[in-house]
Amino acid sequence: MVKKPFVTKEKVKEIASVYPTPFHLYDERGIRENVINLKKAFSWNKGFKEYFAVKATPNPFLIKILQEYGCGCDCSSKTELMLSKTIGATGDDIMFSSNDTPLDEFRYCNDLGGIINLDDITHIDAVEKACGKLPKKMSCRYNPGGVFKITNDIMDNPGDAKYGMTTEQIFKAFEIMKEKGVEEFGIHSFLCSNTVTNEYYPMLAKILFELAVELKNKLGVHISFINLSGGIGIPYRPDQEPNDIFVIGEGVRKAYEQTLTAAGMDDVSIYTELGRYMMGPYGGLVTKVINEKHTHKEYIGVDACAVNLMRPAIYGAYHHITVLGKENESCDRKYDVTGSLCENCDKFAIDRMLPEIDMGDYLFIHDAGAHGFSMGYNYNGKLKSAEILLKENGSFELIRRAETPKDYFATFDCFDFYDELIKE
Ligand SMILES: *Cc1c(COP(=O)(O)O)cnc(C)c1O
């Protein structure tokens, strides 16, 4: 598939004349169309709800768009809970899927009325200690161990993952929680990340539905929701076949009917906690070419670096790059596209075939809308970029300003230090 940016060079030039590069740009239209389709694909389930994984793109302006479609917030830290509270997501609109959780974060979530999803059996005591008693509605995270295979491919290795409870522990946990007054139960599991196959969710669903039936039959608990969590991926590479959310929804529906409906449990709500799938393709990192270098290789230096998008540096992840305005030129040059960090892994692309690049060209780095800006950091004294929303009507809005040196120095108490600097 040809990967086309959602923005033209002309529009980028217009934006860049107001807000200098680099910046993360988000596509309102794409975000809306995608969430509408997700909801349609699961509309067969009365209680369906997506809890957007806040960590993927923690920008209140963007999450508010999803809220219009009834989405809640999946949080894993106190500041993410605070962000959710700020945009009016409280109570059942919050799923707290944390791990290695400090006591005060359980308390904070409980005060907001959010649903606590326990990562470990020892956290039953922790929640009791933090909140006085257990909430009426709670969830547990499940980890079946072993490897997760689809046909013969090993997708991921849950046995190596720090998350969730074993089968034995989740039975024990539900028993204890029931005894301690919990009335409504949920099951959550996240076994593979960034899956680009329509089979992952239906297979995961089947495992969780069977577990739910067993838990209900053995312990007499009322399971009111099953949370399939995140993991639906996106095609970062042009040769990857994208997921079809309708096929996925239908696959989950079949598993639901075969297992839950057959067991008389057709009142179970399906929840998701998607991050990447909701925002990934609808954000791009826009950066300008500021240097070229011809040594042992051909280098193109841009004004963004790994602090703006660290997936290539830490995972060797592929992000497609379009040279804006040269969409139709042949890719007959081989470049390394680099940022300015003093780290050789700071490369957005290695040996990438691209059209001939000129100084001042704008590059659009695709699929940076999730786990992009949010993973940023300040190494080398680099400042985090702005985030801009490209609206459906073609106008644009600054939804997070770029950091300034003042932000960078703000945590030093000797703050005059900064005031001195700006006088220079
Ligand atoms: C990261 C995360 C998600 C979202 O994952 P994606 O790969 O972005 O879909 C959902 N739930 C939990 C608990 C997570 O940690």
XYZ file of C-alpha atoms and ligand atoms in Angstrom:
439
model
C 0.000 0.000 0.000
C 1.254 3.504 -0.754
C 1.494 5.494 2.439
C 0.160 8.978 1.842
C 0.591 11.811 4.347
C -2.644 13.426 5.498
C -1.181 16.850 4.801
C 0.287 18.607 1.774
C 3.538 20.527 1.516
C 1.601 23.775 1.015
C -0.306 23.255 4.261
C 2.870 22.353 6.144
C 4.550 25.527 4.892
C 1.569 27.528 6.079
C 1.671 25.895 9.523
C 5.453 26.197 9.770
C 5.240 29.924 9.099
C 3.323 30.216 12.384
C 4.783 27.336 14.419
C 8.341 26.408 13.487
C 9.315 22.785 12.901
C 9.658 20.242 14.294
C 6.097 19.563 15.407
C 3.694 16.690 15.775
C 0.667 17.134 13.568
C -2.614 15.266 14.156
C -5.415 14.585 11.724
C -8.815 15.267 13.257
C -10.701 13.687 10.382
C -8.746 10.434 10.590
C -9.197 10.199 14.352
C -12.955 10.638 14.042
C -13.439 8.215 11.161
C -11.435 5.554 12.938
C -13.291 5.739 16.250
C -16.633 5.672 14.426
C -15.573 2.460 12.689
C -14.319 0.886 15.909
C -17.686 1.531 17.519
C -19.535 0.110 14.519
C -17.384 -3.021 14.531
C -18.364 -3.740 18.141
C -21.901 -2.361 18.021
C -23.229 -5.933 18.431
C -22.149 -5.684 22.085
C -24.426 -3.463 24.121
C -21.862 -2.464 26.720
C -18.912 -1.973 24.385
C -16.531 0.750 25.471
C -13.080 1.868 24.404
C -10.838 3.229 27.146
C -8.161 5.134 25.267
C -4.681 4.263 26.535
C -3.707 7.729 27.711
C 0.014 6.939 27.717
C -0.028 6.623 23.925
C -0.998 10.264 23.313
C -1.621 12.159 26.555
C -3.072 15.286 24.999
C -6.418 16.391 26.461
C -7.519 18.042 23.205
C -7.162 14.768 21.332
C -8.682 12.597 24.036
C -11.655 14.963 24.186
C -12.378 14.116 20.546
C -12.604 10.434 21.501
C -14.764 11.326 24.482
C -17.396 12.667 22.090
C -17.820 9.052 20.989
C -18.179 7.724 24.504
C -14.587 6.638 25.021
C -13.111 6.543 28.503
C -9.509 6.758 29.670
C -7.137 3.912 30.460
C -4.570 5.222 32.921
C -1.517 3.773 34.585
C -0.229 6.610 36.735
C -1.439 9.420 38.924
C -0.708 12.148 36.402
C -2.645 10.252 33.745
C -5.533 10.019 36.207
C -5.255 13.750 36.798
C -5.346 14.408 33.079
C -8.480 12.288 32.784
C -10.107 14.093 35.671
C -9.321 17.417 34.015
C -11.297 16.493 30.938
C -14.202 15.228 33.003
C -13.495 11.501 32.807
C -14.275 10.030 36.234
C -16.146 7.004 37.580
C -16.730 4.295 34.996
C -14.938 6.416 32.397
C -11.636 5.517 34.050
C -9.868 2.186 33.846
C -6.765 2.071 36.017
C -4.569 -0.610 34.473
C -1.373 0.064 36.382
C 1.397 -2.180 37.619
C 3.947 -1.866 40.434
C 1.435 0.646 41.782
C 2.105 2.991 44.719
C -0.645 2.965 47.387
C -1.565 6.602 46.948
C -2.359 6.027 43.272
C -4.948 3.367 44.174
C -6.426 5.877 46.596
C -6.474 8.638 44.021
C -8.176 6.409 41.456
C -10.723 5.239 43.995
C -11.517 8.826 44.951
C -12.305 9.485 41.287
C -14.513 6.389 41.244
C -12.370 4.764 38.535
C -12.261 1.017 37.953
C -9.149 -0.516 39.469
C -7.650 -3.322 37.410
C -5.328 -5.334 39.667
C -2.046 -6.450 38.203
C -1.245 -8.736 41.123
C -2.972 -10.727 43.844
C -1.017 -8.886 46.567
C -2.718 -5.688 45.439
C -5.996 -6.779 46.991
C -4.462 -5.962 50.367
C -2.878 -2.838 48.968
C -6.210 -1.492 47.711
C -7.869 -2.338 51.019
C -5.124 -0.509 52.857
C -5.260 2.475 50.496
C -9.037 2.793 50.174
C -10.383 1.372 53.463
C -12.347 -1.307 51.650
C -12.528 -2.815 48.201
C -14.685 -1.027 45.629
C -17.846 -2.850 44.471
C -16.529 -3.198 40.945
C -13.028 -4.465 40.239
C -10.978 -6.142 37.579
C -7.960 -8.448 37.486
C -5.252 -8.719 34.885
C -4.582 -12.227 33.602
C -1.359 -13.710 32.247
C -1.654 -17.323 31.070
C 2.153 -17.633 30.676
C 3.812 -19.605 27.900
C 4.035 -18.207 24.407
C 1.163 -16.775 22.406
C 0.918 -18.355 18.978
C -1.293 -17.647 16.021
C -1.191 -20.725 13.808
C 2.548 -21.443 13.927
C 3.874 -17.953 14.514
C 4.997 -16.981 17.971
C 3.403 -13.580 18.462
C 4.757 -12.791 21.881
C 5.974 -14.288 25.085
C 3.531 -13.710 27.985
C 5.590 -16.072 30.162
C 8.330 -13.442 30.135
C 6.056 -10.472 30.790
C 5.878 -8.851 34.217
C 2.149 -8.220 33.965
C -0.856 -10.033 35.323
C -1.772 -12.982 37.507
C -1.408 -16.695 36.827
C -4.507 -18.846 36.341
C -4.279 -20.135 39.896
C -3.870 -16.610 41.274
C -6.813 -15.135 39.412
C -9.145 -17.826 40.797
C -7.818 -17.149 44.283
C -8.072 -13.399 43.793
C -11.705 -13.551 42.662
C -12.552 -15.787 45.610
C -10.986 -13.352 48.090
C -12.501 -10.316 46.414
C -15.954 -11.880 46.458
C -15.571 -12.625 50.147
C -14.559 -9.018 50.735
C -17.699 -7.681 49.094
C -16.803 -7.104 45.444
C -19.957 -7.559 43.354
C -18.968 -6.899 39.773
C -15.888 -8.437 38.200
C -13.849 -7.799 35.112
C -11.029 -9.689 33.422
C -8.242 -7.997 31.513
C -5.327 -9.308 29.502
C -2.713 -7.870 27.148
C -0.691 -10.611 25.504
C 0.797 -9.122 22.321
C 1.656 -5.627 21.249
C 1.223 -4.076 17.785
C -0.379 -7.109 16.154
C -1.048 -6.693 12.469
C -3.407 -9.640 12.094
C -7.155 -9.899 12.428
C -6.776 -13.023 14.559
C -5.223 -11.620 17.734
C -8.314 -10.160 19.382
C -10.618 -13.114 18.605
C -8.012 -15.560 19.982
C -7.434 -13.510 23.098
C -11.206 -13.130 23.496
C -11.700 -16.882 23.363
C -9.134 -17.434 26.129
C -10.748 -14.800 28.342
C -14.324 -15.895 27.612
C -13.507 -19.490 28.576
C -11.823 -18.269 31.728
C -14.873 -16.137 32.531
C -17.211 -19.099 32.200
C -15.000 -21.181 34.500
C -14.705 -18.408 37.072
C -18.442 -17.935 37.090
C -19.186 -21.633 37.347
C -16.621 -22.362 40.056
C -16.987 -19.234 42.163
C -20.427 -17.899 41.325
C -19.059 -14.441 40.594
C -20.781 -11.968 38.311
C -18.458 -11.080 35.454
C -19.710 -7.855 33.972
C -16.912 -6.969 31.565
C -14.001 -8.412 29.656
C -11.246 -6.027 28.696
C -9.300 -7.042 25.606
C -6.882 -4.203 26.305
C -4.515 -2.857 23.637
C -2.431 -4.568 21.019
C -4.273 -4.007 17.758
C -1.464 -2.684 15.641
C -0.969 -0.535 12.591
C 0.972 -1.114 9.366
C 4.103 0.962 9.892
C 5.543 -0.484 6.681
C 3.945 0.112 3.301
C 3.999 -3.621 2.518
C 1.959 -4.569 5.598
C -1.702 -5.432 5.265
C -3.675 -3.258 7.706
C -6.041 -4.795 10.217
C -9.702 -4.836 9.306
C -11.538 -3.744 12.418
C -14.817 -5.163 11.090
C -13.289 -8.611 10.650
C -11.829 -8.319 14.164
C -15.169 -7.260 15.668
C -16.909 -10.104 13.899
C -14.284 -12.601 15.117
C -14.810 -11.475 18.704
C -18.587 -11.691 18.218
C -18.321 -15.314 17.078
C -16.165 -16.252 20.062
C -18.643 -14.433 22.317
C -21.592 -16.388 20.987
C -19.802 -19.722 21.071
C -18.571 -19.301 24.622
C -20.410 -16.653 26.611
C -23.861 -16.740 25.044
C -23.725 -20.539 25.124
C -23.027 -20.359 28.874
C -25.912 -17.945 29.463
C -23.537 -15.017 29.968
C -24.734 -12.683 27.256
C -24.710 -9.589 29.451
C -20.919 -9.264 29.485
C -19.584 -5.960 28.145
C -16.532 -5.885 25.916
C -13.975 -3.217 26.708
C -10.870 -2.245 24.789
C -7.882 -0.131 25.778
C -6.458 0.729 22.415
C -3.767 3.339 22.061
C -1.753 2.826 18.896
C -4.770 1.838 16.828
C -6.706 4.964 17.835
C -4.036 7.577 17.169
C -0.901 6.090 15.586
C -1.691 6.691 11.902
C -3.329 10.054 12.602
C -0.189 11.759 13.829
C 2.956 12.616 11.907
C 6.217 14.219 12.919
C 6.970 17.125 10.604
C 10.607 18.085 10.400
C 12.822 20.200 8.159
C 16.077 19.249 6.492
C 18.804 21.467 7.908
C 22.033 19.643 7.027
C 23.433 17.191 4.569
C 26.664 15.335 4.973
C 28.624 13.155 2.595
C 31.107 10.891 4.323
C 31.123 7.101 4.403
C 27.388 7.357 3.898
C 24.926 9.965 2.717
C 23.346 11.711 5.693
C 20.364 14.001 5.857
C 20.169 15.976 9.101
C 16.756 17.163 10.250
C 15.625 19.513 13.012
C 13.819 16.728 14.923
C 15.666 14.000 16.763
C 14.967 10.923 18.866
C 13.561 13.024 21.708
C 10.599 13.771 19.429
C 10.136 10.163 18.362
C 12.267 7.530 19.995
C 10.805 4.333 18.545
C 13.456 4.008 15.810
C 16.254 4.582 18.327
C 15.024 2.176 21.005
C 13.305 -0.561 19.010
C 14.852 -0.099 15.587
C 11.258 0.567 14.571
C 10.430 1.452 10.993
C 8.636 4.746 10.388
C 7.805 5.566 6.819
C 9.070 8.923 5.536
C 7.590 11.086 2.803
C 9.528 14.029 1.377
C 6.681 16.492 1.085
C 6.166 17.833 -2.427
C 8.181 14.961 -3.897
C 5.537 12.278 -3.481
C 5.714 11.346 -7.142
C 9.475 11.395 -7.608
C 11.358 8.149 -7.783
C 13.123 6.923 -4.670
C 16.568 6.520 -6.195
C 18.767 7.898 -3.396
C 19.891 6.044 -0.319
C 20.078 8.066 2.895
C 20.425 7.852 6.624
C 18.046 10.437 8.088
C 19.462 11.620 11.387
C 18.721 13.846 14.337
C 21.283 15.818 16.295
C 21.667 13.769 19.482
C 25.135 12.614 20.429
C 23.953 9.052 19.992
C 24.490 7.095 16.805
C 21.083 5.440 17.224
C 19.465 8.833 16.599
C 18.418 7.945 13.067
C 14.876 8.075 11.774
C 15.885 5.906 8.845
C 18.904 3.876 7.818
C 19.747 3.111 4.182
C 16.317 4.402 3.172
C 15.544 4.869 -0.497
C 14.064 8.349 -0.943
C 13.830 10.980 -3.657
C 16.760 13.379 -3.885
C 16.491 15.633 -0.844
C 17.299 19.328 -0.805
C 18.046 21.588 2.119
C 14.835 23.069 3.480
C 12.671 20.141 2.386
C 9.993 19.081 4.821
C 9.851 15.431 5.815
C 6.680 13.818 7.094
C 7.486 10.928 9.416
C 4.424 8.711 9.435
C 2.563 6.930 12.226
C 3.931 9.017 15.055
C 0.512 9.684 16.608
C 0.838 7.116 19.393
C 3.863 6.335 21.554
C 5.508 9.206 19.680
C 5.473 12.588 21.389
C 4.589 10.885 24.676
C 7.798 8.893 24.881
C 9.878 12.016 24.371
C 12.589 13.078 26.732
C 15.096 15.861 27.177
C 18.445 14.235 26.462
C 21.152 16.580 25.194
C 19.054 19.460 26.514
C 16.634 19.005 23.652
C 13.212 20.528 24.059
C 9.936 18.792 23.347
C 8.100 19.932 20.252
C 4.685 21.467 19.774
C 1.584 19.417 18.974
C -0.789 20.801 16.376
C -4.230 19.634 15.335
C -5.137 19.769 11.667
C -8.872 20.241 11.777
C -11.476 18.793 9.488
C -12.031 22.189 7.870
C -8.335 22.541 7.041
C -7.519 25.063 9.753
C -4.973 24.247 12.426
C -4.743 24.722 16.159
C -1.849 24.598 18.574
C -2.822 21.962 21.159
C 0.467 21.947 23.045
C 3.140 24.594 22.714
C 6.765 23.650 22.248
C 8.942 23.639 25.337
C 11.164 26.640 25.892
C 14.489 26.761 27.733
C 12.518 28.123 30.674
C 10.603 24.829 30.892
C 13.870 22.946 30.757
C 15.339 24.926 33.637
C 12.107 25.128 35.636
C 12.946 22.334 38.072
C 16.104 24.013 39.305
C 15.241 26.020 42.348
C 17.990 28.494 41.525
C 15.643 29.820 38.927
C 17.368 33.193 38.521
C 19.819 31.179 36.570
C 17.371 31.258 33.662
C 16.554 34.924 34.033
C 20.288 35.634 33.871
C 20.565 33.603 30.687
C 17.834 35.358 28.777
C 19.501 38.697 29.464
C 22.513 37.555 27.468
C 0.126 0.372 26.558
C -1.139 -0.211 27.031
C -2.272 -0.206 26.220
C -2.278 0.310 24.810
O -1.455 -0.408 23.991
P -1.438 -0.151 22.406
O -0.359 -1.049 21.915
O -1.126 1.271 22.206
O -2.777 -0.512 21.891
C -3.425 -0.712 26.752
N -3.487 -1.210 28.012
C -2.410 -1.232 28.819
C -2.530 -1.768 30.181
C -1.192 -0.750 28.349
O -0.127 -0.782 29.145
